Tab-separated table of C-alpha atoms in Angstrom:
chain	number	residue	atom	x	y	z
A	1	UNK	CA	104.212	140.727	-28.620
A	2	UNK	CA	104.187	140.392	-32.388
A	3	UNK	CA	100.885	140.822	-34.271
A	4	UNK	CA	100.111	139.373	-37.703
A	5	UNK	CA	96.933	140.488	-39.508
A	6	UNK	CA	95.337	139.294	-42.748
A	7	UNK	CA	91.930	138.600	-44.339
A	8	UNK	CA	90.595	135.208	-45.472
A	9	UNK	CA	87.650	134.460	-47.738
A	10	UNK	CA	85.844	131.997	-45.446
A	11	UNK	CA	83.694	132.108	-42.331
A	12	UNK	CA	85.343	131.913	-38.886
A	13	UNK	CA	83.728	128.537	-38.252
A	14	UNK	CA	85.117	127.033	-41.477
A	15	UNK	CA	88.566	128.422	-40.756
A	16	UNK	CA	88.586	127.111	-37.190
A	17	UNK	CA	87.435	123.644	-38.314
A	18	UNK	CA	90.162	123.513	-40.950
A	19	UNK	CA	92.783	124.698	-38.462
A	20	UNK	CA	91.695	122.145	-35.882
A	21	UNK	CA	91.689	119.238	-38.344
A	22	UNK	CA	95.114	120.148	-39.743
A	23	UNK	CA	96.713	120.535	-36.302
A	24	UNK	CA	95.219	117.257	-35.086
A	25	UNK	CA	96.590	115.457	-38.137
A	26	UNK	CA	100.078	116.900	-37.505
A	27	UNK	CA	100.002	116.071	-33.783
A	28	UNK	CA	102.134	117.432	-30.955
A	29	UNK	CA	100.170	120.673	-30.496
A	30	UNK	CA	97.807	121.894	-27.816
A	31	UNK	CA	94.926	123.629	-29.568
A	32	UNK	CA	92.226	125.465	-27.603
A	33	UNK	CA	89.298	127.071	-29.386
A	34	UNK	CA	86.502	129.275	-28.055
A	35	UNK	CA	83.398	130.319	-29.970
A	36	UNK	CA	82.117	133.670	-28.738
A	37	UNK	CA	78.627	135.168	-29.026
A	38	UNK	CA	79.532	137.920	-31.495
A	39	UNK	CA	80.439	135.348	-34.192
A	40	UNK	CA	84.130	135.575	-33.468
A	41	UNK	CA	86.434	132.699	-32.691
A	42	UNK	CA	89.545	132.772	-30.510
A	43	UNK	CA	92.179	130.073	-30.462
A	44	UNK	CA	95.503	129.310	-28.816
A	45	UNK	CA	98.263	127.052	-30.156
A	46	UNK	CA	101.422	125.848	-28.458
A	47	UNK	CA	103.575	122.758	-28.598
A	48	UNK	CA	102.743	120.039	-26.109
A	49	UNK	CA	105.128	119.353	-23.227
A	50	UNK	CA	105.609	115.607	-22.892
A	51	UNK	CA	108.794	115.708	-20.842
A	52	UNK	CA	110.302	118.385	-18.612
A	53	UNK	CA	113.303	118.966	-20.874
A	54	UNK	CA	110.951	119.866	-23.752
A	55	UNK	CA	110.462	123.198	-21.995
A	56	UNK	CA	114.033	124.105	-22.832
A	57	UNK	CA	113.718	123.186	-26.508
A	58	UNK	CA	110.173	123.446	-27.804
A	59	UNK	CA	107.581	125.262	-25.789
A	60	UNK	CA	108.771	128.862	-25.842
A	61	UNK	CA	106.124	130.446	-28.064
A	62	UNK	CA	102.352	130.652	-27.675
A	63	UNK	CA	100.186	131.634	-30.637
A	64	UNK	CA	96.902	133.380	-29.873
A	65	UNK	CA	94.488	134.057	-32.682
A	66	UNK	CA	91.231	135.875	-33.181
A	67	UNK	CA	88.908	135.255	-36.136
A	68	UNK	CA	86.442	138.117	-36.578
A	69	UNK	CA	83.499	137.905	-38.982
A	70	UNK	CA	83.607	140.777	-41.461
A	71	UNK	CA	80.224	142.301	-42.309
A	72	UNK	CA	80.990	142.436	-46.003
A	73	UNK	CA	80.550	139.206	-47.954
A	74	UNK	CA	82.082	136.026	-46.578
A	75	UNK	CA	85.372	137.376	-45.254
A	76	UNK	CA	87.115	136.933	-41.938
A	77	UNK	CA	89.644	139.249	-40.340
A	78	UNK	CA	92.400	137.180	-38.759
A	79	UNK	CA	94.622	138.586	-36.026
A	80	UNK	CA	97.376	136.384	-34.648
A	81	UNK	CA	99.729	137.324	-31.821
A	82	UNK	CA	102.926	135.547	-30.869
A	83	UNK	CA	103.908	135.603	-27.198
A	84	UNK	CA	106.582	133.992	-25.113
A	85	UNK	CA	105.506	131.259	-22.734
A	86	UNK	CA	104.947	132.293	-19.096
A	87	UNK	CA	107.793	130.136	-17.755
A	88	UNK	CA	110.308	131.723	-20.132
A	89	UNK	CA	109.220	135.168	-18.925
A	90	UNK	CA	109.571	133.910	-15.346
A	91	UNK	CA	113.160	132.813	-16.031
A	92	UNK	CA	114.018	136.248	-17.441
A	93	UNK	CA	112.398	138.180	-14.569
A	94	UNK	CA	114.025	135.951	-11.939
A	95	UNK	CA	117.385	136.568	-13.540
A	96	UNK	CA	116.823	140.334	-13.530
A	97	UNK	CA	115.786	140.371	-9.842
A	98	UNK	CA	118.784	138.257	-8.883
A	99	UNK	CA	121.132	140.670	-10.656
A	100	UNK	CA	119.422	143.667	-9.040
A	101	UNK	CA	119.843	142.016	-5.633
A	102	UNK	CA	123.559	141.597	-6.207
A	103	UNK	CA	123.904	145.196	-7.430
A	104	UNK	CA	122.010	146.569	-4.417
A	105	UNK	CA	124.211	144.510	-2.074
A	106	UNK	CA	127.369	145.819	-3.749
A	107	UNK	CA	126.222	149.463	-3.851
A	108	UNK	CA	124.922	149.521	-0.279
A	109	UNK	CA	128.091	147.915	1.037
A	110	UNK	CA	126.351	144.952	2.705
A	111	UNK	CA	128.814	142.502	1.268
A	112	UNK	CA	131.757	144.274	-0.284
A	113	UNK	CA	134.243	141.748	-1.622
A	114	UNK	CA	135.645	140.422	-4.877
A	115	UNK	CA	133.393	137.359	-4.955
A	116	UNK	CA	130.295	139.567	-5.138
A	117	UNK	CA	131.755	141.385	-8.138
A	118	UNK	CA	132.547	138.086	-9.838
A	119	UNK	CA	129.048	136.715	-9.154
A	120	UNK	CA	127.342	139.890	-10.369
A	121	UNK	CA	129.494	139.976	-13.523
A	122	UNK	CA	128.813	136.303	-14.213
A	123	UNK	CA	125.075	136.770	-13.786
A	124	UNK	CA	125.152	139.844	-16.029
A	125	UNK	CA	127.062	137.996	-18.770
A	126	UNK	CA	124.775	134.974	-18.452
A	127	UNK	CA	121.751	137.257	-18.645
A	128	UNK	CA	122.936	138.903	-21.841
A	129	UNK	CA	123.622	135.517	-23.471
A	130	UNK	CA	120.250	134.194	-22.261
A	131	UNK	CA	118.414	137.261	-23.587
A	132	UNK	CA	120.004	136.948	-27.038
A	133	UNK	CA	119.291	133.204	-27.199
A	134	UNK	CA	115.654	133.685	-26.173
A	135	UNK	CA	115.091	136.420	-28.753
A	136	UNK	CA	116.636	134.330	-31.543
A	137	UNK	CA	114.573	131.272	-30.565
A	138	UNK	CA	111.400	133.380	-30.422
A	139	UNK	CA	112.039	134.773	-33.917
A	140	UNK	CA	112.710	131.287	-35.312
A	141	UNK	CA	109.569	129.883	-33.649
A	142	UNK	CA	107.492	132.777	-34.944
A	143	UNK	CA	108.699	132.154	-38.500
A	144	UNK	CA	107.938	128.423	-38.166
A	145	UNK	CA	104.416	129.129	-36.914
A	146	UNK	CA	103.872	131.665	-39.704
A	147	UNK	CA	104.893	129.141	-42.349
A	148	UNK	CA	102.698	126.458	-40.743
A	149	UNK	CA	99.675	128.771	-40.603
A	150	UNK	CA	100.321	130.024	-44.126
A	151	UNK	CA	100.302	126.431	-45.327
A	152	UNK	CA	97.092	125.649	-43.397
A	153	UNK	CA	95.233	128.805	-44.433
A	154	UNK	CA	96.618	128.611	-47.993
A	155	UNK	CA	97.447	132.309	-48.095
């Protein structure tokens, strides 16, 4: 989880209205906003999934933000976190459990043959490649969202 903090010279309501109007004009985003009682605003941004294969290309990062009213003047503390989508985490955890299952089977001697070694090695190599690809994609998505939000907030 990556956190990005900064201060803006507007009220949370003005910032959320500007963010909502800009994202609606761009299109292709799911934007949820929640006004809380203590004059804070929370929002969540992610790319919309129109087709199943979009999951593999677009919808890997979820942006969660919190706009907190600062007591001094007309300032707002902004805290934005970048997280990986739940299904991407599910793919990673499934891969880890599958590899652990193969390793337990090899160590315990349940199925002790060359094919098990080949399968476990293939899954391990695939897991390493998958992990590197996911981390690179997450960093690229985070930078894209930062530039988009910087443009919207005019930082």
